Protein backbone atom coordinates (compact mmCIF):
# COMPACT_ATOMS: atom_id res chain seq x y z
CA UNK A 1 0.00 0.00 0.00
CA UNK A 2 1.11 3.56 -0.63
CA UNK A 3 0.75 6.64 1.53
CA UNK A 4 -2.02 8.97 0.33
CA UNK A 5 -0.81 12.14 -1.36
CA UNK A 6 -3.17 14.60 0.39
CA UNK A 7 -3.45 15.34 4.08
CA UNK A 8 -6.42 13.46 5.59
CA UNK A 9 -9.52 15.63 6.00
CA UNK A 10 -10.53 14.54 9.50
CA UNK A 11 -11.26 16.62 12.62
CA UNK A 12 -8.56 16.89 15.28
CA UNK A 13 -10.89 15.28 17.82
CA UNK A 14 -11.53 12.21 15.63
CA UNK A 15 -10.74 8.86 17.26
CA UNK A 16 -10.12 5.61 15.46
CA UNK A 17 -8.37 2.29 15.66
CA UNK A 18 -5.59 0.73 13.63
CA UNK A 19 -7.91 -0.39 10.80
CA UNK A 20 -9.41 3.08 10.32
CA UNK A 21 -5.98 4.74 10.32
CA UNK A 22 -4.78 2.24 7.72
CA UNK A 23 -7.68 3.09 5.44
CA UNK A 24 -7.21 6.84 5.86
CA UNK A 25 -3.44 6.84 5.27
CA UNK A 26 -3.20 3.94 2.82
CA UNK A 27 -0.59 2.11 4.89
CA UNK A 28 -0.46 -1.49 6.08
CA UNK A 29 -1.54 -2.53 9.57
CA UNK A 30 1.95 -3.82 10.29
CA UNK A 31 3.52 -0.41 9.49
CA UNK A 32 1.08 1.38 11.81
CA UNK A 33 1.66 -1.15 14.60
CA UNK A 34 5.45 -0.92 14.30
CA UNK A 35 5.32 2.88 14.42
CA UNK A 36 2.89 2.80 17.35
CA UNK A 37 5.45 0.74 19.27
CA UNK A 38 8.15 3.32 18.43
CA UNK A 39 6.01 6.13 19.80
CA UNK A 40 5.94 9.81 18.96
CA UNK A 41 9.42 10.58 20.28
CA UNK A 42 11.11 8.04 18.02
CA UNK A 43 9.41 9.02 14.76
CA UNK A 44 6.29 6.88 15.18
CA UNK A 45 2.67 7.65 15.98
CA UNK A 46 1.21 8.34 19.42
CA UNK A 47 -1.84 6.46 20.69
CA UNK A 48 -4.06 6.18 23.75
CA UNK A 49 -5.60 3.03 25.24
CA UNK A 50 -9.21 2.57 24.21
CA UNK A 51 -11.78 -0.09 25.02
CA UNK A 52 -10.33 -3.49 25.84
CA UNK A 53 -6.80 -2.04 25.69
CA UNK A 54 -6.92 -1.43 21.93
CA UNK A 55 -4.98 1.45 20.46
CA UNK A 56 -6.94 4.64 19.78
CA UNK A 57 -5.45 7.30 17.53
CA UNK A 58 -6.53 10.95 17.49
CA UNK A 59 -7.09 12.87 14.26
CA UNK A 60 -4.53 15.49 15.25
CA UNK A 61 -1.88 12.78 15.69
CA UNK A 62 -2.79 11.09 12.38
CA UNK A 63 -2.23 14.39 10.56
CA UNK A 64 1.09 14.96 12.34
CA UNK A 65 2.19 11.45 11.43
CA UNK A 66 1.20 11.99 7.78
CA UNK A 67 3.25 15.20 7.65
CA UNK A 68 6.33 13.35 8.96
CA UNK A 69 6.61 11.51 5.64
Coordinates of N, CA, C and O in Angstrom, one line a residue:
X1 N 0.8 -1.2 0.0 CA 0.0 0.0 0.0 C 0.9 1.2 0.0 O 2.0 1.2 0.5
X2 N 0.4 2.3 -0.5 CA 1.1 3.6 -0.6 C 0.4 4.6 0.2 O -0.8 4.7 0.3
X3 N 1.2 5.5 0.8 CA 0.7 6.6 1.5 C -0.1 7.6 0.6 O 0.3 7.8 -0.5
X4 N -1.2 8.1 1.1 CA -2.0 9.0 0.3 C -1.3 10.3 0.1 O -0.4 10.7 0.9
X5 N -1.6 11.0 -1.0 CA -0.8 12.1 -1.4 C -1.3 13.4 -0.7 O -0.6 14.4 -0.7
X6 N -2.6 13.4 -0.2 CA -3.2 14.6 0.4 C -3.4 14.4 1.9 O -3.7 13.3 2.3
X7 N -3.2 15.4 2.6 CA -3.4 15.3 4.1 C -4.9 14.9 4.4 O -5.8 15.4 3.7
X8 N -5.1 13.9 5.3 CA -6.4 13.5 5.6 C -7.3 14.6 6.1 O -6.9 15.4 6.9
X9 N -8.5 14.6 5.6 CA -9.5 15.6 6.0 C -10.4 15.1 7.1 O -11.5 14.7 6.9
X10 N -9.8 15.0 8.3 CA -10.5 14.5 9.5 C -10.4 15.6 10.6 O -9.4 16.3 10.7
X11 N -11.4 15.7 11.5 CA -11.3 16.6 12.6 C -10.2 16.2 13.6 O -9.8 15.0 13.7
X12 N -9.6 17.2 14.3 CA -8.6 16.9 15.3 C -9.1 16.0 16.4 O -8.3 15.3 17.0
X13 N -10.3 16.1 16.7 CA -10.9 15.3 17.8 C -11.3 13.9 17.4 O -11.8 13.1 18.2
X14 N -11.2 13.5 16.1 CA -11.5 12.2 15.6 C -10.8 11.1 16.4 O -9.6 11.3 16.7
X15 N -11.4 10.0 16.6 CA -10.7 8.9 17.3 C -11.0 7.6 16.4 O -12.1 7.4 15.9
X16 N -10.0 6.8 16.2 CA -10.1 5.6 15.5 C -9.0 4.6 15.8 O -8.0 4.9 16.4
X17 N -9.3 3.4 15.4 CA -8.4 2.3 15.7 C -7.4 2.1 14.5 O -7.3 2.9 13.6
X18 N -6.6 1.0 14.6 CA -5.6 0.7 13.6 C -6.2 0.6 12.2 O -5.7 1.1 11.3
X19 N -7.3 -0.1 12.1 CA -7.9 -0.4 10.8 C -8.4 0.9 10.1 O -8.1 1.1 8.9
X20 N -9.0 1.8 10.9 CA -9.4 3.1 10.3 C -8.2 3.9 9.9 O -8.3 4.6 8.8
X21 N -7.2 4.0 10.7 CA -6.0 4.7 10.3 C -5.3 4.2 9.0 O -4.9 4.9 8.2
X22 N -5.3 2.9 8.9 CA -4.8 2.2 7.7 C -5.5 2.7 6.5 O -5.0 3.0 5.4
X23 N -6.9 2.7 6.6 CA -7.7 3.1 5.4 C -7.5 4.5 5.1 O -7.4 4.9 3.9
X24 N -7.4 5.4 6.1 CA -7.2 6.8 5.9 C -5.9 7.1 5.2 O -5.8 7.9 4.3
X25 N -4.8 6.5 5.7 CA -3.4 6.8 5.3 C -3.0 6.0 4.1 O -2.0 6.3 3.4
X26 N -3.6 4.8 3.9 CA -3.2 3.9 2.8 C -2.0 3.1 3.2 O -1.2 2.7 2.3
X27 N -1.7 2.9 4.4 CA -0.6 2.1 4.9 C -1.0 0.8 5.4 O -2.2 0.6 5.7
X28 N -0.1 -0.2 5.6 CA -0.5 -1.5 6.1 C -0.6 -1.4 7.6 O -0.1 -0.6 8.3
X29 N -1.3 -2.4 8.1 CA -1.5 -2.5 9.6 C -0.2 -2.7 10.3 O 0.0 -2.2 11.4
X30 N 0.7 -3.5 9.7 CA 1.9 -3.8 10.3 C 2.8 -2.6 10.4 O 3.5 -2.4 11.4
X31 N 2.8 -1.7 9.4 CA 3.5 -0.4 9.5 C 3.0 0.5 10.6 O 3.8 1.0 11.4
X32 N 1.7 0.6 10.8 CA 1.1 1.4 11.8 C 1.4 0.8 13.2 O 1.8 1.5 14.1
X33 N 1.3 -0.5 13.3 CA 1.7 -1.2 14.6 C 3.1 -1.0 15.0 O 3.4 -0.7 16.1
X34 N 4.0 -1.1 14.0 CA 5.4 -0.9 14.3 C 5.7 0.5 14.8 O 6.5 0.8 15.7
X35 N 5.1 1.5 14.1 CA 5.3 2.9 14.4 C 4.6 3.3 15.7 O 5.1 4.2 16.4
X36 N 3.5 2.6 16.1 CA 2.9 2.8 17.4 C 3.8 2.3 18.5 O 3.8 2.9 19.6
X37 N 4.5 1.2 18.3 CA 5.4 0.7 19.3 C 6.6 1.7 19.5 O 7.1 2.0 20.6
X38 N 7.1 2.3 18.4 CA 8.1 3.3 18.4 C 7.7 4.5 19.3 O 8.5 5.1 20.1
X39 N 6.5 5.0 19.1 CA 6.0 6.1 19.8 C 6.4 7.4 19.1 O 7.1 7.5 18.1
X40 N 5.8 8.5 19.6 CA 5.9 9.8 19.0 C 7.4 10.3 19.0 O 7.9 10.9 18.1
X41 N 8.1 10.1 20.1 CA 9.4 10.6 20.3 C 10.4 10.0 19.3 O 11.4 10.6 18.9
X42 N 10.2 8.8 18.9 CA 11.1 8.0 18.0 C 10.6 8.0 16.6 O 11.0 7.1 15.8
X43 N 9.8 8.9 16.2 CA 9.4 9.0 14.8 C 8.2 8.2 14.4 O 7.9 8.0 13.2
X44 N 7.5 7.7 15.4 CA 6.3 6.9 15.2 C 5.0 7.7 15.4 O 5.0 8.9 15.1
X45 N 4.0 7.0 15.8 CA 2.7 7.7 16.0 C 2.2 7.4 17.4 O 2.4 6.3 18.0
X46 N 1.7 8.4 18.0 CA 1.2 8.3 19.4 C -0.2 7.8 19.5 O -1.0 8.0 18.5
X47 N -0.5 7.1 20.5 CA -1.8 6.5 20.7 C -2.2 6.5 22.2 O -1.4 6.7 23.0
X48 N -3.5 6.2 22.4 CA -4.1 6.2 23.7 C -4.8 4.9 23.9 O -5.4 4.4 22.9
X49 N -4.8 4.3 25.1 CA -5.6 3.0 25.2 C -7.1 3.3 25.1 O -7.6 4.2 25.7
X50 N -7.8 2.5 24.4 CA -9.2 2.6 24.2 C -9.9 1.4 24.9 O -9.4 0.9 25.9
X51 N -11.0 1.0 24.4 CA -11.8 -0.1 25.0 C -11.0 -1.4 24.8 O -10.4 -1.6 23.8
X52 N -11.0 -2.2 25.9 CA -10.3 -3.5 25.8 C -8.8 -3.4 25.6 O -8.2 -4.3 25.0
X53 N -8.2 -2.2 25.9 CA -6.8 -2.0 25.7 C -6.4 -1.8 24.3 O -5.2 -1.8 24.0
X54 N -7.3 -1.6 23.3 CA -6.9 -1.4 21.9 C -6.4 0.0 21.7 O -6.8 0.9 22.5
X55 N -5.6 0.2 20.7 CA -5.0 1.5 20.5 C -6.0 2.4 19.8 O -6.7 2.0 18.9
X56 N -6.1 3.6 20.3 CA -6.9 4.6 19.8 C -6.0 5.8 19.3 O -5.2 6.3 20.1
X57 N -6.2 6.2 18.1 CA -5.4 7.3 17.5 C -6.3 8.5 17.4 O -7.5 8.4 16.9
X58 N -5.8 9.7 17.7 CA -6.5 10.9 17.5 C -6.3 11.5 16.1 O -5.2 11.3 15.5
X59 N -7.2 12.3 15.6 CA -7.1 12.9 14.3 C -5.9 13.8 14.2 O -5.2 13.8 13.2
X60 N -5.7 14.6 15.2 CA -4.5 15.5 15.3 C -3.2 14.7 15.1 O -2.3 15.2 14.4
X61 N -3.1 13.6 15.8 CA -1.9 12.8 15.7 C -1.7 12.1 14.3 O -0.6 12.0 13.8
X62 N -2.8 11.7 13.7 CA -2.8 11.1 12.4 C -2.3 12.1 11.4 O -1.4 11.8 10.5
X63 N -2.7 13.3 11.5 CA -2.2 14.4 10.6 C -0.8 14.7 10.8 O 0.0 14.8 9.8
X64 N -0.3 14.7 12.0 CA 1.1 15.0 12.3 C 2.0 13.8 11.8 O 3.0 14.1 11.2
X65 N 1.5 12.6 11.9 CA 2.2 11.4 11.4 C 2.3 11.5 9.9 O 3.3 11.2 9.3
X66 N 1.2 11.9 9.2 CA 1.2 12.0 7.8 C 2.2 13.0 7.3 O 3.0 12.8 6.3
X67 N 2.3 14.1 8.0 CA 3.2 15.2 7.7 C 4.7 14.8 7.9 O 5.6 15.3 7.2
X68 N 5.0 13.8 8.7 CA 6.3 13.4 9.0 C 6.9 12.6 7.8 O 8.1 12.4 7.7
X69 N 6.1 12.2 6.8 CA 6.6 11.5 5.6 C 7.0 12.6 4.7 O 7.6 12.6 3.8

